Amino acid sequence: AELLPPEDDLTDLRRELDAIDRELVCLFARRLDMAGRIGAYKRAHGLAVQDPAREEEVLQSRGELLPERRAQVRRLYELLLALSREEQA
């Protein structure tokens, strides 16, 4: 069995995870802003919000960025794409 880190180490690890989460939330906010801008473009040009071919392309290409976690990346991006569609609507 793997040994648990001492409490101080766990605190440091959690602090690092918190910092990563702050970065992720900032990137998420930027992504939603961009999705809103894309939505405005689509409305101005009479385009549909959902583009299944583009979404599949995104799911495939993002999975290729981390092949050992492809299924998890796909689940993450399925959620991100759904949230982006909400922002574009």
Short mmCIF file of C-alpha atoms in Angstrom, two decimals:
data_model
loop_
_atom_site.label_atom_id
_atom_site.label_comp_id
_atom_site.label_asym_id
_atom_site.label_seq_id
_atom_site.Cartn_x
_atom_site.Cartn_y
_atom_site.Cartn_z
CA ALA A 1 0.00 0.00 0.00
CA GLU A 2 1.13 3.52 -0.79
CA LEU A 3 2.15 5.58 2.22
CA LEU A 4 0.16 8.74 2.84
CA PRO A 5 2.16 11.96 2.91
CA PRO A 6 2.64 13.73 6.22
CA GLU A 7 0.03 16.42 6.92
CA ASP A 8 2.40 19.24 5.88
CA ASP A 9 3.01 17.54 2.54
CA LEU A 10 -0.72 17.08 2.03
CA THR A 11 -1.31 20.76 2.75
CA ASP A 12 1.35 21.69 0.19
CA LEU A 13 -0.16 19.34 -2.38
CA ARG A 14 -3.62 20.80 -1.83
CA ARG A 15 -2.24 24.33 -2.08
CA GLU A 16 -0.71 23.45 -5.45
CA LEU A 17 -3.99 21.90 -6.59
CA ASP A 18 -5.82 25.07 -5.52
CA ALA A 19 -3.43 27.15 -7.63
CA ILE A 20 -4.08 24.91 -10.64
CA ASP A 21 -7.83 25.28 -10.06
CA ARG A 22 -7.52 29.07 -10.08
CA GLU A 23 -5.75 28.88 -13.43
CA LEU A 24 -8.40 26.51 -14.79
CA VAL A 25 -11.23 28.83 -13.74
CA CYS A 26 -9.51 31.79 -15.43
CA LEU A 27 -9.07 29.75 -18.61
CA PHE A 28 -12.69 28.59 -18.39
CA ALA A 29 -13.87 32.20 -18.15
CA ARG A 30 -11.77 33.08 -21.23
CA ARG A 31 -13.21 30.09 -23.08
CA LEU A 32 -16.79 31.11 -22.28
CA ASP A 33 -16.06 34.68 -23.38
CA MET A 34 -14.75 33.36 -26.68
CA ALA A 35 -17.79 31.10 -27.05
CA GLY A 36 -20.00 34.16 -26.59
CA ARG A 37 -18.09 35.99 -29.31
CA ILE A 38 -18.44 32.99 -31.61
CA GLY A 39 -22.16 32.90 -30.83
CA ALA A 40 -22.48 36.56 -31.82
CA TYR A 41 -20.71 35.82 -35.10
CA LYS A 42 -22.98 32.84 -35.77
CA ARG A 43 -26.11 34.92 -35.09
CA ALA A 44 -24.88 37.72 -37.34
CA HIS A 45 -24.26 35.25 -40.16
CA GLY A 46 -27.33 33.05 -39.68
CA LEU A 47 -25.34 30.01 -38.58
CA ALA A 48 -26.60 27.30 -36.23
CA VAL A 49 -25.17 27.21 -32.72
CA GLN A 50 -24.39 23.50 -32.87
CA ASP A 51 -21.94 22.19 -35.46
CA PRO A 52 -21.68 18.41 -34.91
CA ALA A 53 -18.76 17.99 -37.34
CA ARG A 54 -16.76 20.70 -35.57
CA GLU A 55 -17.60 19.26 -32.16
CA GLU A 56 -16.39 15.80 -33.19
CA GLU A 57 -13.20 17.36 -34.57
CA VAL A 58 -12.63 19.10 -31.22
CA LEU A 59 -13.31 15.90 -29.25
CA GLN A 60 -10.86 13.93 -31.40
CA SER A 61 -8.09 16.52 -31.48
CA ARG A 62 -8.22 17.28 -27.76
CA GLY A 63 -8.11 13.58 -26.96
CA GLU A 64 -4.95 13.33 -29.05
CA LEU A 65 -3.31 15.91 -26.77
CA LEU A 66 -3.43 13.41 -23.90
CA PRO A 67 -3.84 9.94 -25.42
CA GLU A 68 -3.36 8.10 -22.13
CA ARG A 69 -6.41 9.95 -20.76
CA ARG A 70 -8.39 10.17 -24.02
CA ALA A 71 -11.72 9.03 -22.49
CA GLN A 72 -11.44 11.53 -19.63
CA VAL A 73 -10.51 14.35 -22.00
CA ARG A 74 -13.52 13.46 -24.15
CA ARG A 75 -15.84 13.64 -21.11
CA LEU A 76 -14.35 16.99 -20.12
CA TYR A 77 -14.79 18.42 -23.60
CA GLU A 78 -18.30 17.07 -23.97
CA LEU A 79 -19.18 19.19 -20.94
CA LEU A 80 -17.18 22.21 -22.15
CA LEU A 81 -18.87 22.04 -25.55
CA ALA A 82 -22.32 21.85 -23.94
CA LEU A 83 -21.51 24.89 -21.79
CA SER A 84 -20.17 26.70 -24.86
CA ARG A 85 -23.43 26.01 -26.72
CA GLU A 86 -25.34 27.49 -23.77
CA GLU A 87 -23.16 30.59 -23.94
CA GLN A 88 -23.68 30.91 -27.69
CA ALA A 89 -27.46 30.56 -27.52
#
